[in-house]
Coordinates of C-alpha atoms and ligand atoms in Angstrom, one line a residue:
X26 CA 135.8 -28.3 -151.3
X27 CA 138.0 -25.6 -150.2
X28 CA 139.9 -25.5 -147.2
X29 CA 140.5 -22.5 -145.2
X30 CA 142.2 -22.0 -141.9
X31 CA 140.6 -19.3 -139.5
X32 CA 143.4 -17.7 -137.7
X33 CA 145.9 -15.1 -138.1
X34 CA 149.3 -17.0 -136.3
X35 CA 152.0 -16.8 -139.0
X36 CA 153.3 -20.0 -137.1
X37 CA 150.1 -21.8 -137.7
X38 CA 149.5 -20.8 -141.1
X39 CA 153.0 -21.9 -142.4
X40 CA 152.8 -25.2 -140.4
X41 CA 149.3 -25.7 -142.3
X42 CA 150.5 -24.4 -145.9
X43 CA 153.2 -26.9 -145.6
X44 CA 151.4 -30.0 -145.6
X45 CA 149.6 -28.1 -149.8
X46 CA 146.2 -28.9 -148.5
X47 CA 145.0 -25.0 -147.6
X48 CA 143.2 -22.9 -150.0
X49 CA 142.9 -19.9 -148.1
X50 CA 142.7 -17.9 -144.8
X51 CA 140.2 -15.9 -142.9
X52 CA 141.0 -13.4 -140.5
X53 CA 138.7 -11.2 -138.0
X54 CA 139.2 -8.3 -136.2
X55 CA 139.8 -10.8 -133.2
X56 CA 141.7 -12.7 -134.3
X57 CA 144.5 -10.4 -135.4
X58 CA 144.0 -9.0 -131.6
X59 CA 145.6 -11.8 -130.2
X60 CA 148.5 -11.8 -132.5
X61 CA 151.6 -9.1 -131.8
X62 CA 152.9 -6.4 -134.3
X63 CA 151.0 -4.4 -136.9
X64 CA 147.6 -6.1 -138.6
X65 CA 148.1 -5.0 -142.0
X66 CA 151.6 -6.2 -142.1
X67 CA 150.7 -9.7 -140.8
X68 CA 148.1 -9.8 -143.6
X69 CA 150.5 -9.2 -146.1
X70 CA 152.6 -11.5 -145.1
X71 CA 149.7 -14.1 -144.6
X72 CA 148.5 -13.2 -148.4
X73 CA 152.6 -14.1 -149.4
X74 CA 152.3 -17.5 -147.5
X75 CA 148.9 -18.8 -149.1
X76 CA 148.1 -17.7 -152.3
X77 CA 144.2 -18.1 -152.0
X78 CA 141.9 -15.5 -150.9
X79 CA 142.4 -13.8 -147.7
X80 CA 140.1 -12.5 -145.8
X81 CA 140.6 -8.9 -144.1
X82 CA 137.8 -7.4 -142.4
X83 CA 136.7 -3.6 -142.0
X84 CA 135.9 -2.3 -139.1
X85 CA 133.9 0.9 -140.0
X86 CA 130.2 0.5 -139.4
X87 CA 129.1 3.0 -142.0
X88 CA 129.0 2.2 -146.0
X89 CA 131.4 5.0 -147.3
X90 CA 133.8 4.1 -144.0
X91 CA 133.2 0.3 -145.1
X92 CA 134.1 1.3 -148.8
X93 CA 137.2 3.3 -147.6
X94 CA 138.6 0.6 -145.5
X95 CA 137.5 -1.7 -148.0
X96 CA 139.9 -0.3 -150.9
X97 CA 142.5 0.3 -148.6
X98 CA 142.5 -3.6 -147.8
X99 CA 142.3 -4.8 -151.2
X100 CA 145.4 -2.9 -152.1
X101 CA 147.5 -4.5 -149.5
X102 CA 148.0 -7.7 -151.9
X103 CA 145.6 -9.1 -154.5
X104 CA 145.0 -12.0 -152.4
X105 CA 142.9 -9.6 -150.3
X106 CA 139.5 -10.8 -149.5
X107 CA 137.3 -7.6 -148.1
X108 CA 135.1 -8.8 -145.6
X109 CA 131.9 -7.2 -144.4
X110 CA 129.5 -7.9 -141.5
X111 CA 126.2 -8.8 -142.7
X112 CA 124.2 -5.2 -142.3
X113 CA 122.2 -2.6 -144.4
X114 CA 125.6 -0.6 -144.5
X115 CA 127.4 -3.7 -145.1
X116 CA 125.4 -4.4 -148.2
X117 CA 125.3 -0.7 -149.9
X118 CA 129.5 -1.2 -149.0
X119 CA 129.3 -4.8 -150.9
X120 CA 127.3 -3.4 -154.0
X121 CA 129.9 -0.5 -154.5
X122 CA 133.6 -2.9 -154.2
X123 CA 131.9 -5.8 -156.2
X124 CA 131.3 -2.9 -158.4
X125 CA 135.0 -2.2 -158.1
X126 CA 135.9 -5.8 -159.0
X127 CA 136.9 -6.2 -155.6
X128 CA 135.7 -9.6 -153.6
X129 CA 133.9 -9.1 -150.8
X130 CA 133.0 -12.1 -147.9
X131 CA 129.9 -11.2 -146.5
X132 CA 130.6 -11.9 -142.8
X133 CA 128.3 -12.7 -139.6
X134 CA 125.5 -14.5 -141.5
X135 CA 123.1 -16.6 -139.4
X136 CA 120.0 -16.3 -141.8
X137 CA 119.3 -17.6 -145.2
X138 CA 117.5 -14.2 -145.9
X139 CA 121.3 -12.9 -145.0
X140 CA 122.5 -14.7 -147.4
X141 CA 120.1 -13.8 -150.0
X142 CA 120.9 -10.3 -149.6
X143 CA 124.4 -10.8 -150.0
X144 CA 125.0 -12.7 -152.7
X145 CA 122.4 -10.2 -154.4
X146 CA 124.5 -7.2 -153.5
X147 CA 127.4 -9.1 -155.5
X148 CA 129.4 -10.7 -152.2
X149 CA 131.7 -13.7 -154.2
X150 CA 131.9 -15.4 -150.7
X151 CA 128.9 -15.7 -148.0
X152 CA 130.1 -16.8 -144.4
X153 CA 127.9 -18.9 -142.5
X154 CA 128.8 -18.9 -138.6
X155 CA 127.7 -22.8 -137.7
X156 CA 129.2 -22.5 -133.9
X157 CA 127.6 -19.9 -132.5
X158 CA 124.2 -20.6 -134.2
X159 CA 124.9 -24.5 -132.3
X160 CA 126.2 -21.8 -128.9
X161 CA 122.7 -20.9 -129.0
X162 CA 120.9 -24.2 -129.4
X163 CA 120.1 -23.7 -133.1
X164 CA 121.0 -26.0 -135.3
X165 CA 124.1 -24.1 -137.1
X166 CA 124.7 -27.0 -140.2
X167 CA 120.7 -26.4 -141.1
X168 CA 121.7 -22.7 -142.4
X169 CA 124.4 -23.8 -144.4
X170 CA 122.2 -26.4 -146.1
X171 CA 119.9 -23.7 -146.6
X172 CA 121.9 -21.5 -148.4
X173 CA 123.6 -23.9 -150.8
X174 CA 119.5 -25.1 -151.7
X175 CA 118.8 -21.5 -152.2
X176 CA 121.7 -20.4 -154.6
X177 CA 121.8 -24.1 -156.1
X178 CA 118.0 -22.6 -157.8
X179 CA 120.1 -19.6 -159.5
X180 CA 122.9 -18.2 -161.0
X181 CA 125.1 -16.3 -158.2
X182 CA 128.8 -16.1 -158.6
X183 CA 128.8 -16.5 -155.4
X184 CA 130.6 -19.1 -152.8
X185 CA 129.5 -21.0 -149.5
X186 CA 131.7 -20.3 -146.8
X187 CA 130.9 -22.4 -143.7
X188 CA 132.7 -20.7 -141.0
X189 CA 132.7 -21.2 -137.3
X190 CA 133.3 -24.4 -137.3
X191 CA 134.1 -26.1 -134.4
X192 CA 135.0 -29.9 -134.3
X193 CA 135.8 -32.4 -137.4
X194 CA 132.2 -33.4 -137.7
X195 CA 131.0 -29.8 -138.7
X196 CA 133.8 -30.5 -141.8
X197 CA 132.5 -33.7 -143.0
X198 CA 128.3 -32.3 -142.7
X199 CA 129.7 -29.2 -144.7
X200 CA 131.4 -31.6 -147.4
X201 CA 128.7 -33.8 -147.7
X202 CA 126.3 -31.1 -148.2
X203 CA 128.7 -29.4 -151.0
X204 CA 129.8 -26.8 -148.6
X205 CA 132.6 -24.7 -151.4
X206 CA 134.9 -23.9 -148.6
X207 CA 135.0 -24.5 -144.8
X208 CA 137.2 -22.4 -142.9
X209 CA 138.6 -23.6 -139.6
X210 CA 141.2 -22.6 -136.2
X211 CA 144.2 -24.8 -136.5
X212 CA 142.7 -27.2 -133.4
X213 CA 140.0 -28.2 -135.6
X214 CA 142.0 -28.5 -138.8
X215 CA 144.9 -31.2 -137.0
X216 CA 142.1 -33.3 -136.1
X217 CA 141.3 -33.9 -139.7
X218 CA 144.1 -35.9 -140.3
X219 CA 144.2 -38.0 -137.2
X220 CA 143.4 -41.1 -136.4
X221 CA 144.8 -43.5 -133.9
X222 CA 144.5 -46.4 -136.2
X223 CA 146.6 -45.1 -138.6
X224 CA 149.4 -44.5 -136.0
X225 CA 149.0 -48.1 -134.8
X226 CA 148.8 -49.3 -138.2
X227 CA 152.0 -48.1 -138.9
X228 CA 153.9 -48.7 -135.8
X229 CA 152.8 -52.3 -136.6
X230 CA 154.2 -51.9 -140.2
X231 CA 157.6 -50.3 -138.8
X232 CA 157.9 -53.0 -136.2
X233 CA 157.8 -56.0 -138.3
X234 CA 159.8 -54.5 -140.7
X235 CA 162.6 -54.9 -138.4
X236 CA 162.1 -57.9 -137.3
X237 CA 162.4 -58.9 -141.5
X238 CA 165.9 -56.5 -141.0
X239 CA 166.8 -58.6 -138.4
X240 CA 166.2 -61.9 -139.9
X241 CA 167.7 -60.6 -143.0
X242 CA 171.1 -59.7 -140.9
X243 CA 171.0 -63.1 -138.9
X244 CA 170.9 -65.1 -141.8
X245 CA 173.6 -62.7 -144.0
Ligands
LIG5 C1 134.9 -16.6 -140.2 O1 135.3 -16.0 -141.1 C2 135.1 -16.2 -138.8 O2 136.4 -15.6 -138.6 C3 135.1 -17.4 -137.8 O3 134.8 -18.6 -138.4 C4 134.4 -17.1 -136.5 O4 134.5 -18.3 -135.7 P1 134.2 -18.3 -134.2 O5 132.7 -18.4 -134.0 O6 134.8 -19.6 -133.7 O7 134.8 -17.1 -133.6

């Protein structure tokens, strides 16, 4: 399974990348909103600190505007990802880039009929938004099982994306399921790793270890 963070913080991204466990980012129009300077650069630069897909999202509503935007993305890097919201517009937009060669994430799906459509339309990623369906007492995880039973009966070349994640347990639902990527804000990602028995563990470990030092020095 894929990991993905879902942010656009340089600071965060690099701190992630570091540890070599992140495949990819995502990025929305608000999430590059709360971030200072110019979008496109920060995309760049994201696309030059992981080299995965990358998501960059148009913000036209109409298919040629979606299109336009669309190319313009992609030419940024090649690690450009075009992402589209999940509408009729969206689709005739998805049909065209794919078309193109050009990868599309098909963004704001909260029906397996959505994701149908997409992966039809030749999306290579389909996003899933698990916390908001939860926000709204649905259960989110049920879509993304859904979907990876529907395209598990054919031949799509294209990619689960659960997105919207919100806590650690969404991760390991998506991973048991067979989720191909889960993409995450850096909160939920720093949870993964940690466990307080694992810091007690090894303060144990340390700790006796100098007592053996200690022993060692008394005796030398
Ligand atoms: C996915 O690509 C979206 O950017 C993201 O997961 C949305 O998450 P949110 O519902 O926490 O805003």
């Amino acid at each position: 399974m894929k990991i993905f963070l879902d942010t656009a913080n340089l600071d965060e991204i690099r701190e992630a990348a570091s540890l070599g466990v992140v495949d990819g980012v995502t990025t929305n129009p608000s999430l590059l909103a709360r971030e200072t300077g110019d979008p496109e650069a920060i995309l760049v630069e994201i696309c030059k600190t992981v080299n995965g897909p990358i998501s960059g999202e148009v913000v036209a509503t109409d298919a040629e505007g979606m299109i336009g935007e669309g190319r313009h993305l992609a030419s940024l890097h090649e690690n450009v990802v075009v992402k589209i919201p999940c509408i009729e517009e969206g689709l005739k937009a998805t049909r065209v880039l794919a078309g193109e060669g050009k990868r599309v994430n098909m963004t704001l799906i909260f029906s397996p009929t959505q994701a149908l459509l997409a992966a039809k339309a030749g999306a290579r990623y389909v996003s899933p938004f698990v916390g908001r369906l939860d926000d709204v007492a649905t259960q989110g995880m049920e879509l993304v099982a859904d979907i990876i039973q529907i395209f598990d009966h054919y031949d799509f070349d294209c990619e689960v994306l659960a997105a919207s994640l919100r806590h650690p347990l969404h991760v390991v639902e998506a991973a048991r399921m067979g989720a191909d990527i889960v993409t995450m804000p850096m909160s939920v990602f720093q949870k993964l790793l940690k466990h307080p028995l694992t810091d007690i563990g090894l303060k144990r470990f340390l700790d006796d270890w100098e007592k053996v030092k200690a022993q060692m020095a008394a005796r030398a």
